[in-house]
PDB file of C-alpha atoms in Angstrom:
ATOM      1  CA  MET A  27       1.805  20.835 -22.461  1.00  0.00           C
ATOM      2  CA  PRO A  28      -0.336  17.406 -23.051  1.00  0.00           C
ATOM      3  CA  LYS A  29      -3.524  18.249 -25.132  1.00  0.00           C
ATOM      4  CA  ARG A  30      -5.894  16.062 -23.208  1.00  0.00           C
ATOM      5  CA  ILE A  31      -5.893  15.946 -19.434  1.00  0.00           C
ATOM      6  CA  GLY A  32      -8.243  13.666 -17.129  1.00  0.00           C
ATOM      7  CA  PHE A  33      -9.383  13.820 -13.601  1.00  0.00           C
ATOM      8  CA  LEU A  34      -9.990   9.934 -13.641  1.00  0.00           C
ATOM      9  CA  GLU A  35     -10.681   7.194 -11.131  1.00  0.00           C
ATOM     10  CA  MET A  36      -7.830   4.942 -11.542  1.00  0.00           C
ATOM     11  CA  SER A  37      -7.434   1.297 -11.056  1.00  0.00           C
ATOM     12  CA  GLY A  38      -4.674  -1.716 -11.569  1.00  0.00           C
ATOM     13  CA  LYS A  39      -0.927  -0.585 -11.522  1.00  0.00           C
ATOM     14  CA  ASN A  40      -2.140   3.352 -11.251  1.00  0.00           C
ATOM     15  CA  ASP A  41      -4.301   3.067  -8.533  1.00  0.00           C
ATOM     16  CA  ASN A  42      -2.118   4.532  -5.841  1.00  0.00           C
ATOM     17  CA  THR A  43      -0.114   7.205  -8.202  1.00  0.00           C
ATOM     18  CA  LEU A  44      -0.866  10.930  -8.019  1.00  0.00           C
ATOM     19  CA  ALA A  45      -0.740  11.456 -11.772  1.00  0.00           C
ATOM     20  CA  CYS A  46       0.499   9.312 -14.799  1.00  0.00           C
ATOM     21  CA  VAL A  47       0.656   9.350 -18.649  1.00  0.00           C
ATOM     22  CA  PHE A  48      -1.517   6.740 -20.332  1.00  0.00           C
ATOM     23  CA  ASN A  49       0.281   6.218 -23.435  1.00  0.00           C
ATOM     24  CA  TRP A  50       0.663   3.843 -26.397  1.00  0.00           C
ATOM     25  CA  ASN A  51       1.979   0.826 -24.622  1.00  0.00           C
ATOM     26  CA  SER A  52       0.402   0.837 -21.412  1.00  0.00           C
ATOM     27  CA  THR A  53      -0.822  -2.279 -19.854  1.00  0.00           C
ATOM     28  CA  MET A  54      -3.946  -0.781 -18.628  1.00  0.00           C
ATOM     29  CA  PRO A  55      -7.347  -2.425 -17.904  1.00  0.00           C
ATOM     30  CA  LYS A  56      -9.700  -2.655 -20.624  1.00  0.00           C
ATOM     31  CA  LYS A  57     -12.292   0.088 -19.243  1.00  0.00           C
ATOM     32  CA  GLN A  58      -9.084   2.806 -19.062  1.00  0.00           C
ATOM     33  CA  LYS A  59      -8.191   1.936 -23.129  1.00  0.00           C
ATOM     34  CA  LYS A  60     -10.191   4.884 -24.009  1.00  0.00           C
ATOM     35  CA  TYR A  61      -7.904   7.332 -22.013  1.00  0.00           C
ATOM     36  CA  ASP A  62      -4.831   6.343 -24.268  1.00  0.00           C
ATOM     37  CA  GLY A  63      -2.898   9.384 -24.300  1.00  0.00           C
ATOM     38  CA  TYR A  64      -4.375  11.459 -21.506  1.00  0.00           C
ATOM     39  CA  PHE A  65      -2.288  13.217 -18.938  1.00  0.00           C
ATOM     40  CA  ALA A  66      -4.153  11.557 -15.814  1.00  0.00           C
ATOM     41  CA  ILE A  67      -4.857  13.008 -12.544  1.00  0.00           C
ATOM     42  CA  ASN A  68      -5.821  10.625  -9.718  1.00  0.00           C
ATOM     43  CA  LYS A  69      -9.348  11.493  -8.833  1.00  0.00           C
ATOM     44  CA  LYS A  70      -9.072   9.122  -6.005  1.00  0.00           C
ATOM     45  CA  PHE A  71      -6.473  11.350  -4.100  1.00  0.00           C
ATOM     46  CA  PHE A  72      -7.042  14.909  -5.406  1.00  0.00           C
ATOM     47  CA  LYS A  73     -10.847  14.966  -4.655  1.00  0.00           C
ATOM     48  CA  ASP A  74     -10.095  14.861  -1.153  1.00  0.00           C
ATOM     49  CA  PRO A  75      -6.349  14.064  -0.167  1.00  0.00           C
ATOM     50  CA  ILE A  76      -6.756  14.716   3.413  1.00  0.00           C
ATOM     51  CA  LYS A  77      -9.171  11.489   3.629  1.00  0.00           C
ATOM     52  CA  TYR A  78      -7.128   9.662   1.241  1.00  0.00           C
ATOM     53  CA  VAL A  79      -3.844   9.985   3.623  1.00  0.00           C
ATOM     54  CA  GLU A  80      -6.085   9.327   6.539  1.00  0.00           C
ATOM     55  CA  ASP A  81      -6.842   6.265   5.119  1.00  0.00           C
ATOM     56  CA  TYR A  82      -3.645   5.399   3.693  1.00  0.00           C
ATOM     57  CA  ILE A  83      -2.097   5.774   7.180  1.00  0.00           C
ATOM     58  CA  ASN A  84      -4.596   3.135   8.647  1.00  0.00           C
ATOM     59  CA  ASP A  85      -3.789   0.879   5.827  1.00  0.00           C
ATOM     60  CA  ALA A  86      -0.221   1.034   6.628  1.00  0.00           C
ATOM     61  CA  VAL A  87      -1.073   0.017  10.300  1.00  0.00           C
ATOM     62  CA  LYS A  88      -3.032  -3.133   9.008  1.00  0.00           C
ATOM     63  CA  ASN A  89      -0.073  -4.164   6.647  1.00  0.00           C
ATOM     64  CA  ASN A  90       2.831  -3.440   9.321  1.00  0.00           C
ATOM     65  CA  ILE A  91       4.611  -0.681   7.898  1.00  0.00           C
ATOM     66  CA  PHE A  92       3.349   1.290  11.364  1.00  0.00           C
ATOM     67  CA  ILE A  93       2.694  -0.364  14.577  1.00  0.00           C
ATOM     68  CA  LYS A  94       0.568   1.146  17.541  1.00  0.00           C
ATOM     69  CA  ASP A  95       2.236   0.602  21.027  1.00  0.00           C
ATOM     70  CA  LYS A  96       0.275  -0.529  23.854  1.00  0.00           C
ATOM     71  CA  ASN A  97      -0.516   3.503  24.731  1.00  0.00           C
ATOM     72  CA  GLY A  98      -1.768   3.697  21.364  1.00  0.00           C
ATOM     73  CA  LYS A  99       1.205   5.715  19.967  1.00  0.00           C
ATOM     74  CA  MET A 100       2.436   5.305  16.287  1.00  0.00           C
ATOM     75  CA  GLN A 101       5.539   3.918  15.700  1.00  0.00           C
ATOM     76  CA  VAL A 102       7.448   2.820  12.717  1.00  0.00           C
ATOM     77  CA  ASN A 103       8.143  -1.252  12.212  1.00  0.00           C
ATOM     78  CA  ASN A 104      11.480  -1.154  13.848  1.00  0.00           C
ATOM     79  CA  LEU A 105      12.800  -3.283  10.631  1.00  0.00           C
ATOM     80  CA  PHE A 106      13.368   0.299   9.314  1.00  0.00           C
ATOM     81  CA  ALA A 107      16.546   2.413  10.136  1.00  0.00           C
ATOM     82  CA  SER A 108      16.216   4.324  13.261  1.00  0.00           C
ATOM     83  CA  ASP A 109      16.194   7.692  11.880  1.00  0.00           C
ATOM     84  CA  ILE A 110      13.184   6.811   9.380  1.00  0.00           C
ATOM     85  CA  CYS A 111      11.376   5.630  12.891  1.00  0.00           C
ATOM     86  CA  GLU A 112      11.857   9.109  14.124  1.00  0.00           C
ATOM     87  CA  ILE A 113      11.111  11.172  11.128  1.00  0.00           C
ATOM     88  CA  LEU A 114       7.925   9.481   9.972  1.00  0.00           C
ATOM     89  CA  PRO A 115       5.854   9.852  13.209  1.00  0.00           C
ATOM     90  CA  ASN A 116       6.969  13.392  12.932  1.00  0.00           C
ATOM     91  CA  MET A 117       5.500  13.692   9.294  1.00  0.00           C
ATOM     92  CA  ILE A 118       2.521  12.025  10.713  1.00  0.00           C
ATOM     93  CA  LYS A 119       2.210  14.703  13.396  1.00  0.00           C
ATOM     94  CA  ASP A 120       2.759  17.578  11.258  1.00  0.00           C
ATOM     95  CA  PHE A 121       0.124  16.219   8.836  1.00  0.00           C
ATOM     96  CA  LYS A 122      -2.645  15.716  11.650  1.00  0.00           C
ATOM     97  CA  GLN A 123      -1.919  18.909  13.219  1.00  0.00           C
ATOM     98  CA  ASN A 124      -1.976  21.214   9.902  1.00  0.00           C
ATOM     99  CA  LYS A 125      -3.701  19.175   7.225  1.00  0.00           C
ATOM    100  CA  THR A 126      -2.286  20.883   4.187  1.00  0.00           C
ATOM    101  CA  PHE A 127      -2.281  19.596   0.551  1.00  0.00           C
ATOM    102  CA  ASN A 128       1.541  19.712   0.885  1.00  0.00           C
ATOM    103  CA  SER A 129       2.000  17.570   4.099  1.00  0.00           C
ATOM    104  CA  ALA A 130      -0.583  15.060   2.686  1.00  0.00           C
ATOM    105  CA  VAL A 131       1.530  14.574  -0.514  1.00  0.00           C
ATOM    106  CA  ARG A 132       4.613  14.325   1.343  1.00  0.00           C
ATOM    107  CA  LEU A 133       3.522  11.771   3.771  1.00  0.00           C
ATOM    108  CA  LYS A 134       1.784   9.696   1.204  1.00  0.00           C
ATOM    109  CA  ASN A 135       5.110   9.561  -0.737  1.00  0.00           C
ATOM    110  CA  ALA A 136       6.927   8.667   2.154  1.00  0.00           C
ATOM    111  CA  ILE A 137       4.776   5.933   3.125  1.00  0.00           C
ATOM    112  CA  ASP A 138       4.805   4.851  -0.603  1.00  0.00           C
ATOM    113  CA  ASN A 139       8.732   4.292  -0.125  1.00  0.00           C
ATOM    114  CA  CYS A 140       8.149   2.417   3.246  1.00  0.00           C
ATOM    115  CA  TYR A 141       5.865   0.250   1.347  1.00  0.00           C
ATOM    116  CA  LYS A 142       8.037  -0.469  -1.630  1.00  0.00           C
ATOM    117  CA  SER A 143      10.968  -1.307   0.716  1.00  0.00           C
ATOM    118  CA  TYR A 144       9.233  -3.324   3.068  1.00  0.00           C
ATOM    119  CA  ILE A 145       7.289  -5.399   0.468  1.00  0.00           C
ATOM    120  CA  THR A 146      10.831  -6.104  -1.431  1.00  0.00           C
ATOM    121  CA  TYR A 147      12.114  -7.187   2.046  1.00  0.00           C
ATOM    122  CA  LYS A 148       9.099  -9.560   2.749  1.00  0.00           C
ATOM    123  CA  ASN A 149       8.776 -11.212  -0.628  1.00  0.00           C
ATOM    124  CA  LEU A 150      12.296 -11.153  -2.149  1.00  0.00           C
ATOM    125  CA  PRO A 151      14.443 -12.376   0.398  1.00  0.00           C
ATOM    126  CA  PHE A 152      16.782 -13.668  -2.187  1.00  0.00           C
ATOM    127  CA  GLY A 153      17.605 -10.047  -2.980  1.00  0.00           C
ATOM    128  CA  SER A 154      18.525  -9.327   0.829  1.00  0.00           C
ATOM    129  CA  ILE A 155      20.770 -12.365   0.733  1.00  0.00           C
ATOM    130  CA  GLN A 156      22.796 -11.064  -2.463  1.00  0.00           C
ATOM    131  CA  VAL A 157      23.393  -8.033  -0.690  1.00  0.00           C
ATOM    132  CA  LEU A 158      24.738  -9.504   2.627  1.00  0.00           C
ATOM    133  CA  ALA A 159      26.618 -12.153   0.951  1.00  0.00           C
ATOM    134  CA  LYS A 160      28.597  -9.523  -0.810  1.00  0.00           C
ATOM    135  CA  SER A 161      30.023  -8.292   2.593  1.00  0.00           C
ATOM    136  CA  PHE A 162      29.910 -11.418   4.583  1.00  0.00           C
ATOM    137  CA  SER A 163      33.211 -12.149   6.090  1.00  0.00           C
ATOM    138  CA  GLU A 164      34.788 -15.510   6.234  1.00  0.00           C
ATOM    139  CA  SER A 165      33.870 -15.686  10.007  1.00  0.00           C
ATOM    140  CA  GLU A 166      30.427 -14.992   9.263  1.00  0.00           C
ATOM    141  CA  LYS A 167      30.398 -17.462   6.930  1.00  0.00           C
ATOM    142  CA  ALA A 168      31.805 -20.070   9.479  1.00  0.00           C
ATOM    143  CA  LEU A 169      28.960 -19.067  11.703  1.00  0.00           C
ATOM    144  CA  LEU A 170      26.381 -19.606   9.081  1.00  0.00           C
ATOM    145  CA  ALA A 171      28.081 -23.142   8.391  1.00  0.00           C
ATOM    146  CA  LYS A 172      27.751 -23.911  12.028  1.00  0.00           C
ATOM    147  CA  LYS A 173      23.574 -23.717  11.351  1.00  0.00           C
ATOM    148  CA  SER A 174      24.358 -25.976   8.446  1.00  0.00           C
ATOM    149  CA  ILE A 175      24.114 -23.039   5.659  1.00  0.00           C
ATOM    150  CA  LYS A 176      26.627 -23.166   2.992  1.00  0.00           C
ATOM    151  CA  LEU A 177      26.445 -19.498   1.184  1.00  0.00           C
ATOM    152  CA  ASP A 178      26.105 -20.859  -2.244  1.00  0.00           C
ATOM    153  CA  LEU A 179      23.724 -18.094  -4.209  1.00  0.00           C
ATOM    154  CA  ASP A 180      23.296 -20.442  -7.301  1.00  0.00           C
ATOM    155  CA  ALA A 181      21.967 -23.229  -4.903  1.00  0.00           C
ATOM    156  CA  ILE A 182      20.020 -20.794  -2.632  1.00  0.00           C
ATOM    157  CA  LYS A 183      18.463 -19.146  -5.604  1.00  0.00           C
ATOM    158  CA  LYS A 184      16.472 -22.317  -6.565  1.00  0.00           C
ATOM    159  CA  LEU A 185      15.115 -22.711  -2.948  1.00  0.00           C
ATOM    160  CA  PRO A 186      11.518 -22.065  -2.251  1.00  0.00           C
ATOM    161  CA  THR A 187      10.913 -18.211  -0.931  1.00  0.00           C
ATOM    162  CA  LYS A 188      10.420 -19.651   2.739  1.00  0.00           C
ATOM    163  CA  GLU A 189      13.617 -21.492   2.671  1.00  0.00           C
ATOM    164  CA  GLN A 190      15.365 -18.356   1.237  1.00  0.00           C
ATOM    165  CA  ASP A 191      13.558 -16.420   3.978  1.00  0.00           C
ATOM    166  CA  LYS A 192      14.836 -18.514   6.674  1.00  0.00           C
ATOM    167  CA  ILE A 193      18.400 -18.275   5.699  1.00  0.00           C
ATOM    168  CA  ARG A 194      18.144 -14.501   5.293  1.00  0.00           C
ATOM    169  CA  GLU A 195      17.005 -14.353   8.735  1.00  0.00           C
ATOM    170  CA  GLU A 196      19.900 -16.387  10.135  1.00  0.00           C
ATOM    171  CA  MET A 197      22.111 -14.105   8.000  1.00  0.00           C
ATOM    172  CA  PHE A 198      20.533 -11.095   9.730  1.00  0.00           C
ATOM    173  CA  ILE A 199      21.038 -12.506  13.131  1.00  0.00           C
ATOM    174  CA  ILE A 200      24.633 -13.074  12.411  1.00  0.00           C
ATOM    175  CA  ARG A 201      25.259  -9.352  10.850  1.00  0.00           C
ATOM    176  CA  ARG A 202      23.085  -7.611  13.628  1.00  0.00           C
ATOM    177  CA  THR A 203      25.179  -9.324  16.259  1.00  0.00           C
ATOM    178  CA  ASN A 204      28.380  -8.479  14.683  1.00  0.00           C
ATOM    179  CA  ASN A 205      26.996  -4.782  14.150  1.00  0.00           C
ATOM    180  CA  MET A 206      26.220  -4.630  17.896  1.00  0.00           C
ATOM    181  CA  LEU A 207      29.528  -5.922  18.989  1.00  0.00           C
ATOM    182  CA  PHE A 208      31.450  -3.203  16.836  1.00  0.00           C
ATOM    183  CA  LYS A 209      28.967  -0.055  18.142  1.00  0.00           C
ATOM    184  CA  MET A 210      29.261  -1.419  21.674  1.00  0.00           C
ATOM    185  CA  ASN A 211      32.873  -1.596  21.315  1.00  0.00           C
ATOM    186  CA  LYS A 212      33.215   1.905  19.865  1.00  0.00           C
ATOM    187  CA  LEU A 213      30.820   3.283  22.718  1.00  0.00           C
ATOM    188  CA  ILE A 214      32.981   1.591  25.327  1.00  0.00           C
ATOM    189  CA  GLU A 215      36.015   2.992  23.935  1.00  0.00           C
ATOM    190  CA  LYS A 216      34.579   6.262  23.304  1.00  0.00           C
ATOM    191  CA  ASP A 217      32.891   7.095  26.466  1.00  0.00           C
ATOM    192  CA  LYS A 218      34.529   6.014  29.637  1.00  0.00           C
ATOM    193  CA  ASP A 219      31.796   6.695  31.813  1.00  0.00           C
ATOM    194  CA  PHE A 220      29.445   4.252  29.945  1.00  0.00           C
ATOM    195  CA  ALA A 221      32.098   1.983  30.217  1.00  0.00           C
ATOM    196  CA  ASN A 222      32.294   2.547  34.116  1.00  0.00           C
ATOM    197  CA  GLU A 223      28.624   2.499  34.480  1.00  0.00           C
ATOM    198  CA  LEU A 224      28.699  -1.415  32.977  1.00  0.00           C
ATOM    199  CA  VAL A 225      31.128  -2.211  35.368  1.00  0.00           C
ATOM    200  CA  GLN A 226      29.282  -0.802  38.601  1.00  0.00           C
ATOM    201  CA  LYS A 227      26.118  -3.188  37.291  1.00  0.00           C
ATOM    202  CA  GLY A 228      28.418  -5.941  36.850  1.00  0.00           C
ATOM    203  CA  ILE A 229      28.032  -6.495  33.181  1.00  0.00           C
ATOM    204  CA  LEU A 230      31.819  -5.902  32.624  1.00  0.00           C
ATOM    205  CA  LYS A 231      34.821  -6.706  34.942  1.00  0.00           C
ATOM    206  CA  GLU A 232      36.808  -3.854  33.708  1.00  0.00           C
ATOM    207  CA  PRO A 233      36.073  -0.621  31.526  1.00  0.00           C
ATOM    208  CA  LYS A 234      36.728  -2.239  28.315  1.00  0.00           C
ATOM    209  CA  MET A 235      35.258  -4.533  25.714  1.00  0.00           C
ATOM    210  CA  PRO A 236      36.301  -8.300  26.559  1.00  0.00           C
ATOM    211  CA  SER A 237      37.529 -10.065  23.620  1.00  0.00           C
ATOM    212  CA  SER A 238      34.777 -12.631  23.665  1.00  0.00           C
ATOM    213  CA  ILE A 239      31.235 -11.985  25.304  1.00  0.00           C
ATOM    214  CA  SER A 240      27.922 -13.956  25.683  1.00  0.00           C
ATOM    215  CA  GLY A 241      24.853 -13.072  23.887  1.00  0.00           C
ATOM    216  CA  ASP A 242      23.172 -12.483  27.096  1.00  0.00           C
ATOM    217  CA  ASN A 243      25.711 -10.145  28.244  1.00  0.00           C
ATOM    218  CA  LEU A 244      25.709  -8.454  24.841  1.00  0.00           C
ATOM    219  CA  LYS A 245      21.936  -7.658  25.336  1.00  0.00           C
ATOM    220  CA  LYS A 246      22.451  -6.365  28.510  1.00  0.00           C
ATOM    221  CA  ILE A 247      25.097  -3.657  27.298  1.00  0.00           C
ATOM    222  CA  TYR A 248      22.819  -2.974  24.376  1.00  0.00           C
ATOM    223  CA  LYS A 249      19.668  -2.255  26.739  1.00  0.00           C
ATOM    224  CA  CYS A 250      22.090  -0.108  28.817  1.00  0.00           C
ATOM    225  CA  ALA A 251      23.151   1.880  25.485  1.00  0.00           C
ATOM    226  CA  LYS A 252      19.667   2.404  24.299  1.00  0.00           C
ATOM    227  CA  GLU A 253      18.575   3.985  28.103  1.00  0.00           C
ATOM    228  CA  LYS A 254      21.575   6.295  27.654  1.00  0.00           C
ATOM    229  CA  TYR A 255      22.001   7.195  24.167  1.00  0.00           C
ATOM    230  CA  GLY A 256      18.430   6.539  22.833  1.00  0.00           C
ATOM    231  CA  ASP A 257      17.509   4.261  19.970  1.00  0.00           C
ATOM    232  CA  ILE A 258      20.636   2.795  18.151  1.00  0.00           C
ATOM    233  CA  SER A 259      18.763  -0.144  16.400  1.00  0.00           C
ATOM    234  CA  ILE A 260      20.472  -2.367  13.940  1.00  0.00           C
ATOM    235  CA  SER A 261      17.981  -2.447  11.145  1.00  0.00           C
ATOM    236  CA  PRO A 262      18.079  -4.621   8.424  1.00  0.00           C
ATOM    237  CA  ILE A 263      15.766  -2.379   5.757  1.00  0.00           C
ATOM    238  CA  ARG A 264      18.357  -0.058   4.151  1.00  0.00           C
ATOM    239  CA  LEU A 265      15.529   2.783   3.663  1.00  0.00           C
ATOM    240  CA  GLY A 266      17.091   6.038   4.923  1.00  0.00           C
ATOM    241  CA  VAL A 267      15.764   9.742   5.558  1.00  0.00           C
ATOM    242  CA  GLN A 268      17.239  10.404   1.911  1.00  0.00           C
ATOM    243  CA  ASN A 269      14.751   8.178   0.361  1.00  0.00           C
ATOM    244  CA  LEU A 270      11.770  10.117   1.895  1.00  0.00           C
ATOM    245  CA  ASP A 271      10.180  12.396  -0.563  1.00  0.00           C
ATOM    246  CA  LYS A 272      10.948  15.781   0.799  1.00  0.00           C
ATOM    247  CA  THR A 273      10.926  17.542  -2.363  1.00  0.00           C
ATOM    248  CA  SER A 274       8.032  19.614  -4.207  1.00  0.00           C
ATOM    249  CA  PRO A 275       4.653  18.048  -3.672  1.00  0.00           C
ATOM    250  CA  PHE A 276       4.293  18.382  -7.462  1.00  0.00           C
ATOM    251  CA  ARG A 277       7.428  16.084  -8.034  1.00  0.00           C
ATOM    252  CA  THR A 278       5.015  13.371  -9.627  1.00  0.00           C
ATOM    253  CA  ILE A 279       3.421  16.024 -11.957  1.00  0.00           C
ATOM    254  CA  TYR A 280       6.815  17.195 -13.092  1.00  0.00           C
ATOM    255  CA  HIS A 281       7.958  13.642 -13.709  1.00  0.00           C
ATOM    256  CA  GLU A 282       5.131  12.551 -15.730  1.00  0.00           C
ATOM    257  CA  MET A 283       5.082  15.679 -17.628  1.00  0.00           C
ATOM    258  CA  GLY A 284       8.794  14.651 -18.911  1.00  0.00           C
ATOM    259  CA  HIS A 285       7.171  10.908 -20.053  1.00  0.00           C
ATOM    260  CA  ILE A 286       5.000  13.376 -22.343  1.00  0.00           C
ATOM    261  CA  GLN A 287       8.252  14.342 -23.750  1.00  0.00           C
ATOM    262  CA  ASP A 288       9.578  10.756 -24.061  1.00  0.00           C
ATOM    263  CA  ASP A 289       6.304   9.497 -26.270  1.00  0.00           C
ATOM    264  CA  LYS A 290       6.891  12.145 -28.829  1.00  0.00           C
ATOM    265  CA  ILE A 291       7.364  10.497 -31.934  1.00  0.00           C
ATOM    266  CA  ARG A 292      10.670  12.105 -32.711  1.00  0.00           C
ATOM    267  CA  CYS A 293      12.124  10.932 -29.507  1.00  0.00           C
ATOM    268  CA  TYR A 294      11.680   7.212 -31.133  1.00  0.00           C
ATOM    269  CA  ALA A 295      13.219   8.253 -34.339  1.00  0.00           C
ATOM    270  CA  ILE A 296      16.205   9.772 -32.472  1.00  0.00           C
ATOM    271  CA  HIS A 297      16.854   6.224 -31.197  1.00  0.00           C
ATOM    272  CA  ASP A 298      18.353   5.144 -34.562  1.00  0.00           C
ATOM    273  CA  TYR A 299      20.416   8.557 -35.163  1.00  0.00           C
ATOM    274  CA  ASP A 300      22.051   9.362 -31.552  1.00  0.00           C
ATOM    275  CA  ASN A 301      25.052   8.329 -32.015  1.00  0.00           C
ATOM    276  CA  ASP A 302      25.597  11.405 -34.672  1.00  0.00           C
ATOM    277  CA  TYR A 303      23.467  13.748 -32.219  1.00  0.00           C
ATOM    278  CA  ASN A 304      26.459  15.369 -30.616  1.00  0.00           C
ATOM    279  CA  LYS A 305      28.516  15.776 -33.889  1.00  0.00           C
ATOM    280  CA  TYR A 306      25.398  16.967 -36.103  1.00  0.00           C
ATOM    281  CA  PRO A 307      23.000  18.669 -33.687  1.00  0.00           C
ATOM    282  CA  GLN A 308      21.382  20.905 -36.424  1.00  0.00           C
ATOM    283  CA  GLU A 309      21.140  17.878 -39.144  1.00  0.00           C
ATOM    284  CA  LEU A 310      19.762  15.698 -36.511  1.00  0.00           C
ATOM    285  CA  LYS A 311      16.951  18.596 -35.792  1.00  0.00           C
ATOM    286  CA  ASP A 312      16.453  19.108 -39.742  1.00  0.00           C
ATOM    287  CA  TRP A 313      16.069  15.204 -40.182  1.00  0.00           C
ATOM    288  CA  VAL A 314      13.245  14.721 -37.324  1.00  0.00           C
ATOM    289  CA  ASP A 315      11.457  17.852 -38.286  1.00  0.00           C
ATOM    290  CA  ASN A 316      10.725  16.344 -42.000  1.00  0.00           C
ATOM    291  CA  GLU A 317       7.401  15.255 -42.053  1.00  0.00           C
ATOM    292  CA  GLU A 318       8.233  12.326 -44.367  1.00  0.00           C
ATOM    293  CA  ASN A 319      10.756  10.833 -42.071  1.00  0.00           C
ATOM    294  CA  MET A 320       8.058  11.220 -39.311  1.00  0.00           C
ATOM    295  CA  LYS A 321       5.611   9.250 -41.320  1.00  0.00           C
ATOM    296  CA  ILE A 322       8.018   6.234 -41.715  1.00  0.00           C
ATOM    297  CA  TYR A 323       8.945   6.223 -38.398  1.00  0.00           C
ATOM    298  CA  THR A 324       5.052   6.424 -37.194  1.00  0.00           C
ATOM    299  CA  LYS A 325       4.898   3.210 -39.245  1.00  0.00           C
ATOM    300  CA  LYS A 326       8.126   1.405 -37.753  1.00  0.00           C
ATOM    301  CA  TRP A 327       7.134   2.306 -34.300  1.00  0.00           C
ATOM    302  CA  LYS A 328       3.405   1.836 -34.490  1.00  0.00           C
ATOM    303  CA  VAL A 329       3.447   5.063 -32.165  1.00  0.00           C
ATOM    304  CA  PRO A 330       0.361   7.451 -32.645  1.00  0.00           C
ATOM    305  CA  CYS A 331       1.145  10.689 -32.851  1.00  0.00           C
ATOM    306  CA  TYR A 332      -1.203  12.272 -30.297  1.00  0.00           C
ATOM    307  CA  LEU A 333       1.360  13.837 -28.394  1.00  0.00           C
ATOM    308  CA  ILE A 334       3.220  16.004 -30.601  1.00  0.00           C
TER     309      ILE A 334
END
């Protein structure tokens, strides 16, 4: 257990966290230096978690994580995968109906994960380009080349962010189109009733996917598929339901308690001895329990021993 616990108004990089350990190597604002060594609980959240999350939802709307439709209904930005677009509104609904501590923590953590993914997507397009490039087929590269874009990662990396963003968007258009073709083909192949409906509407000449299809006709097929099967969006942000925090609301506190163990001076001493740890566990224990050894490592690592 920590020897010092602070119920603090946090700022800087810790402004939005539930709890953290202020340790010897933290890059914290000057006014927080006096808390070095504290296990800190974020007063901003815990003094009124319900209000905090209500404000956080409004903030997420302003920052385009959530979008309100013309009827005022909350929707998740369709950049996210469809399963996220389904579960997050349900989490918001649960929070607004029950307003419990648990629902507040879980919704706050879920929005945090969306923020991280969305900011990465918007501000670091080269990361998305790298991921897409690994799976781009020769035919997709050829389509990109028709738009005068060569998939040269070294050259793209040197471009300004705005130029990278344009390339990423072109890559996503190609990938979305190909994924849509693949999904629609599977639906037409699997569901003969759907295929016949497309024929009746004059979208297809026969109940099977043609070898080539215009962009307009593909959009019509996709629209019909959404009407029949619901949302089957092709979303660029790879954040799935498994990334939403559905674990204990005390997860952050457990995690930070682990950092307290990391910051014990004996953990730093072990770094120079861990090659022999499995072979000599008792010898290692005896070595790190030696007070003289710890004094040497305190000087070497410049680590205060406040967490032992």
